[in-house]
Short mmCIF file of N, CA and C in Angstrom, two decimals:
data_model
loop_
_atom_site.label_atom_id
_atom_site.label_comp_id
_atom_site.label_asym_id
_atom_site.label_seq_id
_atom_site.Cartn_x
_atom_site.Cartn_y
_atom_site.Cartn_z
N MET A 286 0.85 -1.21 0.00
CA MET A 286 0.00 0.00 0.00
C MET A 286 0.88 1.25 0.00
N ASN A 287 0.55 2.19 -0.85
CA ASN A 287 1.34 3.42 -0.96
C ASN A 287 0.91 4.43 0.09
N LYS A 288 1.79 4.76 1.00
CA LYS A 288 1.46 5.72 2.06
C LYS A 288 2.19 7.04 1.87
N ARG A 289 2.67 7.28 0.66
CA ARG A 289 3.51 8.46 0.45
C ARG A 289 2.71 9.74 0.20
N GLY A 290 1.42 9.63 -0.14
CA GLY A 290 0.64 10.81 -0.53
C GLY A 290 0.60 11.90 0.52
N ARG A 291 0.07 11.58 1.69
CA ARG A 291 -0.12 12.62 2.72
C ARG A 291 1.19 13.18 3.24
N PRO A 292 2.19 12.33 3.57
CA PRO A 292 3.46 12.91 4.03
C PRO A 292 4.09 13.83 3.01
N ARG A 293 3.97 13.48 1.70
CA ARG A 293 4.58 14.34 0.69
C ARG A 293 3.92 15.71 0.68
N GLU A 294 2.58 15.76 0.84
CA GLU A 294 1.88 17.04 0.89
C GLU A 294 2.39 17.86 2.08
N PHE A 295 2.52 17.21 3.21
CA PHE A 295 2.99 17.90 4.41
C PHE A 295 4.42 18.41 4.19
N ASP A 296 5.28 17.56 3.61
CA ASP A 296 6.66 17.94 3.36
C ASP A 296 6.74 19.11 2.39
N TYR A 297 5.88 19.11 1.38
CA TYR A 297 5.88 20.17 0.39
C TYR A 297 5.65 21.52 1.07
N SER A 298 4.66 21.58 1.93
CA SER A 298 4.34 22.81 2.64
C SER A 298 5.49 23.23 3.55
N THR A 299 6.06 22.28 4.23
CA THR A 299 7.17 22.57 5.13
C THR A 299 8.39 23.08 4.36
N ILE A 300 8.66 22.46 3.21
CA ILE A 300 9.80 22.87 2.39
C ILE A 300 9.64 24.30 1.93
N VAL A 301 8.43 24.67 1.50
CA VAL A 301 8.17 26.04 1.06
C VAL A 301 8.42 27.01 2.21
N ASP A 302 7.98 26.65 3.42
CA ASP A 302 8.19 27.53 4.57
C ASP A 302 9.67 27.69 4.91
N VAL A 303 10.41 26.59 4.84
CA VAL A 303 11.85 26.66 5.12
C VAL A 303 12.57 27.47 4.05
N ALA A 304 12.20 27.21 2.79
CA ALA A 304 12.82 27.95 1.68
C ALA A 304 12.51 29.44 1.77
N MET A 305 11.32 29.77 2.30
CA MET A 305 10.96 31.17 2.46
C MET A 305 11.97 31.88 3.34
N LYS A 306 12.36 31.26 4.44
CA LYS A 306 13.34 31.88 5.34
C LYS A 306 14.69 32.05 4.65
N THR A 307 15.06 31.06 3.84
CA THR A 307 16.35 31.12 3.15
C THR A 307 16.36 32.27 2.14
N PHE A 308 15.31 32.36 1.32
CA PHE A 308 15.23 33.46 0.35
C PHE A 308 15.12 34.81 1.05
N TRP A 309 14.41 34.84 2.17
CA TRP A 309 14.19 36.08 2.91
C TRP A 309 15.53 36.66 3.38
N ILE A 310 16.37 35.79 3.89
CA ILE A 310 17.65 36.23 4.44
C ILE A 310 18.67 36.53 3.34
N ARG A 311 18.71 35.66 2.33
CA ARG A 311 19.78 35.75 1.32
C ARG A 311 19.39 36.48 0.04
N GLY A 312 18.08 36.62 -0.22
CA GLY A 312 17.64 37.13 -1.51
C GLY A 312 17.70 36.02 -2.55
N TYR A 313 17.16 36.28 -3.73
CA TYR A 313 17.14 35.25 -4.77
C TYR A 313 18.54 34.99 -5.32
N GLU A 314 19.22 36.05 -5.71
CA GLU A 314 20.54 35.88 -6.33
C GLU A 314 21.57 35.33 -5.34
N GLY A 315 21.43 35.71 -4.08
CA GLY A 315 22.39 35.26 -3.08
C GLY A 315 22.12 33.88 -2.53
N CYS A 316 21.05 33.27 -3.02
CA CYS A 316 20.64 31.95 -2.51
C CYS A 316 20.98 30.88 -3.55
N SER A 317 21.89 29.99 -3.22
CA SER A 317 22.28 28.93 -4.16
C SER A 317 21.38 27.71 -3.96
N THR A 318 21.41 26.83 -4.95
CA THR A 318 20.68 25.57 -4.82
C THR A 318 21.19 24.79 -3.61
N GLN A 319 22.50 24.86 -3.37
CA GLN A 319 23.08 24.16 -2.22
C GLN A 319 22.54 24.73 -0.91
N ASP A 320 22.35 26.06 -0.84
CA ASP A 320 21.75 26.66 0.36
C ASP A 320 20.36 26.07 0.61
N LEU A 321 19.57 25.99 -0.47
CA LEU A 321 18.21 25.47 -0.35
C LEU A 321 18.22 24.00 0.07
N CYS A 322 19.14 23.23 -0.51
CA CYS A 322 19.24 21.82 -0.14
C CYS A 322 19.65 21.66 1.33
N SER A 323 20.63 22.44 1.75
CA SER A 323 21.10 22.36 3.14
C SER A 323 20.00 22.72 4.12
N ASP A 324 19.23 23.78 3.81
CA ASP A 324 18.21 24.26 4.75
C ASP A 324 16.96 23.37 4.75
N THR A 325 16.59 22.85 3.58
CA THR A 325 15.36 22.03 3.51
C THR A 325 15.61 20.56 3.80
N GLY A 326 16.88 20.14 3.69
CA GLY A 326 17.20 18.74 3.89
C GLY A 326 16.98 17.88 2.66
N LEU A 327 16.63 18.51 1.55
CA LEU A 327 16.41 17.78 0.30
C LEU A 327 17.71 17.68 -0.49
N GLY A 328 17.87 16.57 -1.21
CA GLY A 328 18.95 16.47 -2.16
C GLY A 328 18.61 17.30 -3.39
N LYS A 329 19.63 17.60 -4.20
CA LYS A 329 19.41 18.42 -5.38
C LYS A 329 18.39 17.78 -6.32
N GLY A 330 18.48 16.47 -6.49
CA GLY A 330 17.55 15.76 -7.36
C GLY A 330 16.12 15.86 -6.86
N SER A 331 15.93 15.68 -5.55
CA SER A 331 14.60 15.76 -4.96
C SER A 331 14.02 17.16 -5.07
N LEU A 332 14.88 18.15 -4.89
CA LEU A 332 14.43 19.55 -4.99
C LEU A 332 13.91 19.85 -6.39
N TYR A 333 14.68 19.43 -7.40
CA TYR A 333 14.26 19.69 -8.77
C TYR A 333 13.07 18.82 -9.19
N ASN A 334 13.01 17.59 -8.68
CA ASN A 334 11.85 16.73 -8.99
C ASN A 334 10.57 17.30 -8.40
N THR A 335 10.69 17.93 -7.23
CA THR A 335 9.51 18.47 -6.55
C THR A 335 9.07 19.81 -7.13
N PHE A 336 10.01 20.68 -7.43
CA PHE A 336 9.66 22.04 -7.83
C PHE A 336 10.04 22.40 -9.28
N GLY A 337 10.90 21.61 -9.88
CA GLY A 337 11.27 21.89 -11.26
C GLY A 337 12.47 22.81 -11.40
N SER A 338 12.52 23.85 -10.57
CA SER A 338 13.63 24.81 -10.65
C SER A 338 13.66 25.67 -9.40
N LYS A 339 14.76 26.34 -9.20
CA LYS A 339 14.88 27.30 -8.10
C LYS A 339 13.85 28.42 -8.26
N HIS A 340 13.64 28.84 -9.49
CA HIS A 340 12.71 29.93 -9.76
C HIS A 340 11.28 29.53 -9.43
N GLU A 341 10.91 28.30 -9.73
CA GLU A 341 9.56 27.83 -9.42
C GLU A 341 9.36 27.73 -7.91
N LEU A 342 10.38 27.28 -7.19
CA LEU A 342 10.29 27.26 -5.73
C LEU A 342 10.13 28.68 -5.19
N TYR A 343 10.87 29.62 -5.77
CA TYR A 343 10.76 31.03 -5.38
C TYR A 343 9.34 31.53 -5.61
N LYS A 344 8.76 31.15 -6.72
CA LYS A 344 7.37 31.54 -7.01
C LYS A 344 6.43 31.00 -5.95
N GLN A 345 6.59 29.74 -5.57
CA GLN A 345 5.72 29.15 -4.55
C GLN A 345 5.89 29.87 -3.21
N VAL A 346 7.13 30.25 -2.90
CA VAL A 346 7.42 31.00 -1.67
C VAL A 346 6.70 32.35 -1.68
N LEU A 347 6.82 33.09 -2.79
CA LEU A 347 6.20 34.42 -2.86
C LEU A 347 4.68 34.33 -2.85
N GLU A 348 4.13 33.32 -3.50
CA GLU A 348 2.68 33.13 -3.48
C GLU A 348 2.20 32.85 -2.05
N ARG A 349 2.93 32.00 -1.34
CA ARG A 349 2.57 31.68 0.05
C ARG A 349 2.65 32.93 0.91
N TYR A 350 3.71 33.70 0.73
CA TYR A 350 3.89 34.93 1.51
C TYR A 350 2.77 35.92 1.21
N HIS A 351 2.44 36.07 -0.07
CA HIS A 351 1.36 36.98 -0.47
C HIS A 351 0.04 36.58 0.17
N GLU A 352 -0.32 35.31 0.06
CA GLU A 352 -1.61 34.84 0.57
C GLU A 352 -1.70 34.99 2.09
N THR A 353 -0.64 34.61 2.78
CA THR A 353 -0.63 34.73 4.25
C THR A 353 -0.65 36.19 4.67
N GLY A 354 0.16 37.01 3.99
CA GLY A 354 0.27 38.42 4.36
C GLY A 354 -1.01 39.19 4.12
N ILE A 355 -1.64 39.01 2.96
CA ILE A 355 -2.85 39.78 2.67
C ILE A 355 -3.99 39.36 3.59
N ARG A 356 -4.00 38.10 3.97
CA ARG A 356 -5.02 37.63 4.93
C ARG A 356 -4.84 38.31 6.28
N GLU A 357 -3.60 38.40 6.73
CA GLU A 357 -3.30 39.05 8.02
C GLU A 357 -3.60 40.55 7.95
N GLN A 358 -3.24 41.18 6.84
CA GLN A 358 -3.48 42.61 6.67
C GLN A 358 -4.98 42.93 6.63
N ARG A 359 -5.75 42.12 5.91
CA ARG A 359 -7.19 42.34 5.85
C ARG A 359 -7.84 42.16 7.22
N LYS A 360 -7.33 41.21 7.97
CA LYS A 360 -7.87 40.98 9.32
C LYS A 360 -7.68 42.23 10.19
N LEU A 361 -6.51 42.85 10.10
CA LEU A 361 -6.25 44.08 10.85
C LEU A 361 -7.18 45.21 10.41
N LEU A 362 -7.38 45.32 9.10
CA LEU A 362 -8.19 46.42 8.56
C LEU A 362 -9.69 46.19 8.74
N ASP A 363 -10.10 44.95 8.97
CA ASP A 363 -11.53 44.63 9.14
C ASP A 363 -11.97 44.61 10.61
N THR A 364 -11.02 44.78 11.53
CA THR A 364 -11.36 44.75 12.96
C THR A 364 -12.40 45.82 13.28
N PRO A 365 -13.46 45.46 14.03
CA PRO A 365 -14.53 46.44 14.31
C PRO A 365 -14.16 47.46 15.38
N ILE A 366 -13.18 48.30 15.07
CA ILE A 366 -12.80 49.42 15.94
C ILE A 366 -12.76 50.67 15.06
N SER A 367 -12.40 51.79 15.62
CA SER A 367 -12.40 53.03 14.83
C SER A 367 -11.42 52.92 13.66
N VAL A 368 -11.69 53.71 12.63
CA VAL A 368 -10.83 53.72 11.45
C VAL A 368 -9.41 54.14 11.83
N ARG A 369 -9.32 55.15 12.67
CA ARG A 369 -7.99 55.62 13.09
C ARG A 369 -7.22 54.52 13.80
N GLU A 370 -7.88 53.79 14.68
CA GLU A 370 -7.21 52.70 15.40
C GLU A 370 -6.77 51.60 14.45
N ARG A 371 -7.61 51.29 13.48
CA ARG A 371 -7.28 50.25 12.51
C ARG A 371 -6.02 50.60 11.73
N LEU A 372 -5.97 51.84 11.22
CA LEU A 372 -4.82 52.26 10.43
C LEU A 372 -3.57 52.37 11.30
N SER A 373 -3.75 52.83 12.53
CA SER A 373 -2.63 52.92 13.46
C SER A 373 -2.10 51.52 13.80
N ASN A 374 -3.00 50.57 14.04
CA ASN A 374 -2.60 49.19 14.33
C ASN A 374 -1.90 48.56 13.13
N PHE A 375 -2.35 48.94 11.94
CA PHE A 375 -1.73 48.42 10.72
C PHE A 375 -0.28 48.88 10.63
N PHE A 376 -0.06 50.16 10.89
CA PHE A 376 1.32 50.68 10.89
C PHE A 376 2.15 50.01 11.99
N GLU A 377 1.54 49.82 13.16
CA GLU A 377 2.27 49.20 14.27
C GLU A 377 2.67 47.76 13.93
N TRP A 378 1.76 47.06 13.25
CA TRP A 378 2.07 45.70 12.80
C TRP A 378 3.29 45.72 11.87
N ALA A 379 3.32 46.67 10.93
CA ALA A 379 4.44 46.78 9.99
C ALA A 379 5.75 47.10 10.73
N LEU A 380 5.68 47.99 11.70
CA LEU A 380 6.86 48.32 12.49
C LEU A 380 7.41 47.07 13.20
N ASN A 381 6.52 46.30 13.79
CA ASN A 381 6.95 45.07 14.47
C ASN A 381 7.57 44.08 13.48
N GLU A 382 6.96 43.97 12.30
CA GLU A 382 7.51 43.08 11.28
C GLU A 382 8.92 43.49 10.88
N ASP A 383 9.15 44.78 10.78
CA ASP A 383 10.43 45.28 10.27
C ASP A 383 11.53 45.37 11.33
N PHE A 384 11.14 45.56 12.59
CA PHE A 384 12.16 45.80 13.62
C PHE A 384 12.26 44.72 14.69
N ASP A 385 11.22 43.93 14.89
CA ASP A 385 11.24 42.97 15.99
C ASP A 385 11.61 41.55 15.57
N ASN A 386 11.57 41.27 14.27
CA ASN A 386 11.94 39.94 13.79
C ASN A 386 13.43 39.94 13.47
N ILE A 387 14.20 39.23 14.23
CA ILE A 387 15.66 39.31 14.14
C ILE A 387 16.18 38.83 12.78
N ASP A 388 15.65 37.72 12.28
CA ASP A 388 16.18 37.12 11.05
C ASP A 388 15.56 37.70 9.78
N GLN A 389 14.23 37.80 9.77
CA GLN A 389 13.55 38.21 8.54
C GLN A 389 13.10 39.66 8.63
N LYS A 390 14.02 40.57 8.52
CA LYS A 390 13.67 42.00 8.61
C LYS A 390 13.08 42.47 7.29
N GLY A 391 12.00 43.21 7.41
CA GLY A 391 11.38 43.77 6.22
C GLY A 391 10.40 42.81 5.55
N CYS A 392 9.70 43.34 4.58
CA CYS A 392 8.70 42.59 3.82
C CYS A 392 9.39 41.80 2.71
N LEU A 393 9.16 40.51 2.66
CA LEU A 393 9.78 39.67 1.65
C LEU A 393 9.39 40.09 0.24
N LEU A 394 8.13 40.47 0.03
CA LEU A 394 7.69 40.88 -1.30
C LEU A 394 8.34 42.19 -1.74
N ILE A 395 8.51 43.12 -0.80
CA ILE A 395 9.19 44.37 -1.14
C ILE A 395 10.64 44.08 -1.51
N LYS A 396 11.29 43.24 -0.72
CA LYS A 396 12.68 42.88 -1.02
C LYS A 396 12.79 42.21 -2.38
N ALA A 397 11.86 41.30 -2.67
CA ALA A 397 11.87 40.59 -3.95
C ALA A 397 11.66 41.57 -5.10
N SER A 398 10.75 42.51 -4.90
CA SER A 398 10.46 43.49 -5.94
C SER A 398 11.67 44.39 -6.21
N LEU A 399 12.31 44.84 -5.15
CA LEU A 399 13.49 45.70 -5.31
C LEU A 399 14.62 44.95 -6.01
N GLU A 400 14.72 43.66 -5.72
CA GLU A 400 15.81 42.87 -6.29
C GLU A 400 15.54 42.45 -7.74
N ARG A 401 14.24 42.09 -8.05
CA ARG A 401 14.03 41.38 -9.30
C ARG A 401 12.87 41.86 -10.18
N ALA A 402 12.03 42.76 -9.71
CA ALA A 402 10.82 43.10 -10.48
C ALA A 402 11.12 43.69 -11.85
N ASN A 403 12.25 44.37 -11.99
CA ASN A 403 12.58 44.98 -13.28
C ASN A 403 12.81 43.96 -14.38
N ASN A 404 13.26 42.75 -14.01
CA ASN A 404 13.55 41.76 -15.05
C ASN A 404 12.93 40.39 -14.77
N ASP A 405 11.98 40.34 -13.85
CA ASP A 405 11.30 39.06 -13.56
C ASP A 405 9.80 39.33 -13.49
N LEU A 406 9.10 38.97 -14.55
CA LEU A 406 7.66 39.25 -14.63
C LEU A 406 6.87 38.53 -13.56
N MET A 407 7.33 37.36 -13.12
CA MET A 407 6.64 36.63 -12.07
C MET A 407 6.62 37.44 -10.77
N VAL A 408 7.76 37.98 -10.39
CA VAL A 408 7.85 38.79 -9.17
C VAL A 408 6.99 40.05 -9.31
N GLN A 409 7.09 40.68 -10.45
CA GLN A 409 6.32 41.88 -10.72
C GLN A 409 4.82 41.61 -10.59
N GLU A 410 4.36 40.49 -11.13
CA GLU A 410 2.93 40.16 -11.11
C GLU A 410 2.43 39.88 -9.70
N ILE A 411 3.18 39.12 -8.93
CA ILE A 411 2.74 38.81 -7.56
C ILE A 411 2.75 40.06 -6.69
N PHE A 412 3.79 40.87 -6.82
CA PHE A 412 3.86 42.10 -6.02
C PHE A 412 2.72 43.05 -6.40
N SER A 413 2.46 43.21 -7.69
CA SER A 413 1.37 44.09 -8.15
C SER A 413 0.02 43.60 -7.63
N ARG A 414 -0.16 42.30 -7.64
CA ARG A 414 -1.42 41.72 -7.14
C ARG A 414 -1.58 42.00 -5.65
N HIS A 415 -0.49 41.90 -4.92
CA HIS A 415 -0.55 42.16 -3.48
C HIS A 415 -0.88 43.63 -3.20
N VAL A 416 -0.21 44.53 -3.91
CA VAL A 416 -0.46 45.97 -3.71
C VAL A 416 -1.90 46.32 -4.05
N GLU A 417 -2.43 45.76 -5.13
CA GLU A 417 -3.80 46.06 -5.53
C GLU A 417 -4.80 45.54 -4.51
N ALA A 418 -4.56 44.35 -3.99
CA ALA A 418 -5.46 43.79 -2.96
C ALA A 418 -5.43 44.64 -1.70
N LEU A 419 -4.25 45.09 -1.31
CA LEU A 419 -4.12 45.94 -0.12
C LEU A 419 -4.76 47.30 -0.36
N LYS A 420 -4.58 47.85 -1.55
CA LYS A 420 -5.18 49.15 -1.89
C LYS A 420 -6.70 49.08 -1.79
N GLN A 421 -7.29 48.01 -2.27
CA GLN A 421 -8.75 47.86 -2.20
C GLN A 421 -9.22 47.78 -0.75
N ALA A 422 -8.46 47.06 0.07
CA ALA A 422 -8.83 46.92 1.49
C ALA A 422 -8.73 48.26 2.21
N ILE A 423 -7.69 49.04 1.92
CA ILE A 423 -7.52 50.34 2.56
C ILE A 423 -8.55 51.34 2.06
N GLU A 424 -8.86 51.27 0.78
CA GLU A 424 -9.89 52.15 0.22
C GLU A 424 -11.22 51.95 0.94
N LYS A 425 -11.54 50.70 1.21
CA LYS A 425 -12.78 50.36 1.92
C LYS A 425 -12.80 51.01 3.31
N VAL A 426 -11.66 51.00 3.99
CA VAL A 426 -11.55 51.62 5.32
C VAL A 426 -11.70 53.13 5.20
N MET A 427 -11.07 53.73 4.19
CA MET A 427 -11.17 55.17 3.99
C MET A 427 -12.61 55.58 3.68
N GLU A 428 -13.30 54.79 2.88
CA GLU A 428 -14.71 55.06 2.57
C GLU A 428 -15.54 55.09 3.85
N GLU A 429 -15.27 54.16 4.74
CA GLU A 429 -15.99 54.13 6.02
C GLU A 429 -15.69 55.37 6.84
N GLY A 430 -14.41 55.76 6.88
CA GLY A 430 -14.02 56.94 7.64
C GLY A 430 -14.67 58.21 7.12
N LEU A 431 -14.77 58.33 5.81
CA LEU A 431 -15.42 59.50 5.20
C LEU A 431 -16.93 59.47 5.45
N ARG A 432 -17.50 58.30 5.39
CA ARG A 432 -18.95 58.16 5.58
C ARG A 432 -19.36 58.49 7.01
N THR A 433 -18.58 58.07 7.98
CA THR A 433 -18.92 58.29 9.38
C THR A 433 -18.47 59.66 9.89
N GLY A 434 -17.66 60.36 9.11
CA GLY A 434 -17.17 61.66 9.53
C GLY A 434 -15.91 61.59 10.35
N GLU A 435 -15.35 60.39 10.52
CA GLU A 435 -14.11 60.28 11.28
C GLU A 435 -12.95 60.90 10.50
N ILE A 436 -13.04 60.85 9.16
CA ILE A 436 -12.08 61.52 8.29
C ILE A 436 -12.80 62.72 7.68
N LEU A 437 -12.25 63.91 7.87
CA LEU A 437 -12.90 65.13 7.42
C LEU A 437 -12.27 65.72 6.16
N LYS A 438 -11.32 65.04 5.59
CA LYS A 438 -10.65 65.54 4.39
C LYS A 438 -11.61 65.56 3.20
N LYS A 439 -11.28 66.38 2.21
CA LYS A 439 -12.12 66.47 1.02
C LYS A 439 -11.66 65.52 -0.09
N GLN A 440 -10.55 64.84 0.12
CA GLN A 440 -10.10 63.87 -0.88
C GLN A 440 -11.04 62.67 -0.94
N SER A 441 -10.97 61.96 -2.04
CA SER A 441 -11.76 60.73 -2.19
C SER A 441 -11.08 59.60 -1.43
N ALA A 442 -11.82 58.52 -1.23
CA ALA A 442 -11.25 57.35 -0.56
C ALA A 442 -10.07 56.80 -1.34
N GLU A 443 -10.16 56.87 -2.67
CA GLU A 443 -9.07 56.38 -3.51
C GLU A 443 -7.81 57.22 -3.33
N GLU A 444 -7.98 58.54 -3.25
CA GLU A 444 -6.83 59.42 -3.05
C GLU A 444 -6.20 59.20 -1.68
N LEU A 445 -7.04 59.03 -0.66
CA LEU A 445 -6.54 58.80 0.69
C LEU A 445 -5.83 57.46 0.78
N ALA A 446 -6.37 56.46 0.10
CA ALA A 446 -5.73 55.13 0.10
C ALA A 446 -4.37 55.21 -0.59
N SER A 447 -4.29 55.97 -1.67
CA SER A 447 -3.02 56.13 -2.38
C SER A 447 -1.99 56.85 -1.51
N LEU A 448 -2.43 57.86 -0.78
CA LEU A 448 -1.56 58.57 0.15
C LEU A 448 -1.03 57.61 1.22
N PHE A 449 -1.94 56.84 1.79
CA PHE A 449 -1.56 55.90 2.84
C PHE A 449 -0.57 54.87 2.30
N LEU A 450 -0.87 54.33 1.11
CA LEU A 450 -0.01 53.30 0.53
C LEU A 450 1.38 53.83 0.20
N SER A 451 1.45 55.04 -0.33
CA SER A 451 2.76 55.59 -0.69
C SER A 451 3.62 55.78 0.56
N SER A 452 3.01 56.22 1.65
CA SER A 452 3.75 56.36 2.90
C SER A 452 4.13 54.99 3.45
N TYR A 453 3.20 54.06 3.40
CA TYR A 453 3.42 52.71 3.93
C TYR A 453 4.60 52.03 3.23
N TYR A 454 4.56 52.02 1.90
CA TYR A 454 5.63 51.35 1.18
C TYR A 454 6.94 52.13 1.25
N GLY A 455 6.84 53.45 1.27
CA GLY A 455 8.05 54.25 1.42
C GLY A 455 8.75 53.97 2.74
N PHE A 456 7.98 53.92 3.82
CA PHE A 456 8.64 53.72 5.11
C PHE A 456 9.11 52.28 5.29
N ARG A 457 8.47 51.34 4.60
CA ARG A 457 8.94 49.95 4.70
C ARG A 457 10.24 49.75 3.93
N VAL A 458 10.40 50.45 2.82
CA VAL A 458 11.68 50.40 2.11
C VAL A 458 12.77 51.05 2.96
N LEU A 459 12.46 52.18 3.58
CA LEU A 459 13.42 52.83 4.47
C LEU A 459 13.78 51.92 5.64
N ASN A 460 12.80 51.21 6.16
CA ASN A 460 13.05 50.33 7.30
C ASN A 460 14.06 49.25 6.95
N VAL A 461 13.94 48.69 5.74
CA VAL A 461 14.87 47.65 5.30
C VAL A 461 16.27 48.22 5.14
N SER A 462 16.37 49.39 4.54
CA SER A 462 17.69 49.94 4.20
C SER A 462 18.37 50.65 5.35
N MET A 463 17.59 51.24 6.26
CA MET A 463 18.18 52.07 7.31
C MET A 463 18.02 51.52 8.72
N GLN A 464 16.98 50.75 8.97
CA GLN A 464 16.70 50.25 10.31
C GLN A 464 16.69 51.38 11.34
N ASP A 465 15.96 52.45 11.02
CA ASP A 465 15.86 53.62 11.89
C ASP A 465 14.41 53.71 12.36
N ARG A 466 14.15 53.19 13.55
CA ARG A 466 12.77 53.13 14.04
C ARG A 466 12.22 54.52 14.33
N VAL A 467 13.06 55.43 14.79
CA VAL A 467 12.60 56.79 15.09
C VAL A 467 12.08 57.46 13.82
N LEU A 468 12.84 57.33 12.73
CA LEU A 468 12.40 57.90 11.45
C LEU A 468 11.10 57.24 10.99
N ALA A 469 10.99 55.93 11.15
CA ALA A 469 9.78 55.21 10.74
C ALA A 469 8.57 55.72 11.52
N GLU A 470 8.74 55.92 12.81
CA GLU A 470 7.63 56.41 13.64
C GLU A 470 7.24 57.83 13.26
N GLN A 471 8.21 58.63 12.84
CA GLN A 471 7.91 60.00 12.37
C GLN A 471 7.08 59.96 11.09
N VAL A 472 7.40 59.03 10.19
CA VAL A 472 6.63 58.87 8.95
C VAL A 472 5.20 58.47 9.27
N VAL A 473 5.05 57.53 10.20
CA VAL A 473 3.71 57.08 10.61
C VAL A 473 2.92 58.25 11.18
N LYS A 474 3.54 59.00 12.09
CA LYS A 474 2.86 60.15 12.72
C LYS A 474 2.43 61.17 11.68
N GLY A 475 3.32 61.49 10.74
CA GLY A 475 3.00 62.47 9.72
C GLY A 475 1.88 62.00 8.81
N THR A 476 1.88 60.72 8.48
CA THR A 476 0.83 60.17 7.61
C THR A 476 -0.52 60.21 8.30
N MET A 477 -0.55 59.81 9.55
CA MET A 477 -1.81 59.79 10.29
C MET A 477 -2.35 61.21 10.46
N GLU A 478 -1.47 62.16 10.71
CA GLU A 478 -1.90 63.55 10.85
C GLU A 478 -2.41 64.13 9.53
N SER A 479 -1.82 63.70 8.42
CA SER A 479 -2.28 64.20 7.13
C SER A 479 -3.66 63.67 6.77
N ILE A 480 -4.04 62.55 7.36
CA ILE A 480 -5.36 61.97 7.09
C ILE A 480 -6.40 62.44 8.11
N PHE A 481 -6.02 62.46 9.37
CA PHE A 481 -6.98 62.76 10.43
C PHE A 481 -6.83 64.14 11.05
N GLY A 482 -5.73 64.84 10.76
CA GLY A 482 -5.45 66.09 11.44
C GLY A 482 -4.63 65.83 12.69
N ALA A 483 -4.02 66.86 13.22
CA ALA A 483 -3.15 66.73 14.38
C ALA A 483 -3.93 66.31 15.60
#
């Protein structure tokens, strides 16, 4: 009787998670097949038989990160508290992701985009899909804030969401390159004040 089906599914998921940490720390170009084999415990033949290529494994990693991340982000933005608290908590979550995780600093998708989006359509597509999904979720929050009067600005929800996103991604790139929490908190404060007032 063949009992390999279920364990292989479990191993596949585990391998993607382990490979995610390897790519996160080393980047795509800095990550060799030998690094992936050492970290996942797979032989080179098994790695290629399972995923086909390093690039395909990278794709599976980014897809997993996108799906997990957008689910967590939507959960923060859908919490039944004030709009200001939701957006503030969202920024706080990002700060913790960038400064409190010792090994995986910064957003993996942002790092992947900075490294490869110019010449890798797969990375570009996944990152664009993530940004669009997040933009829609934030727009929904801004619409609620405008409707309830919590946000008194005359801009549209789309304009406010674009403002929020530009600050969010800008400060996350700065967080990766500079690791300056004081500067990051100043960006957050300025963004929140531009939306809600001082």
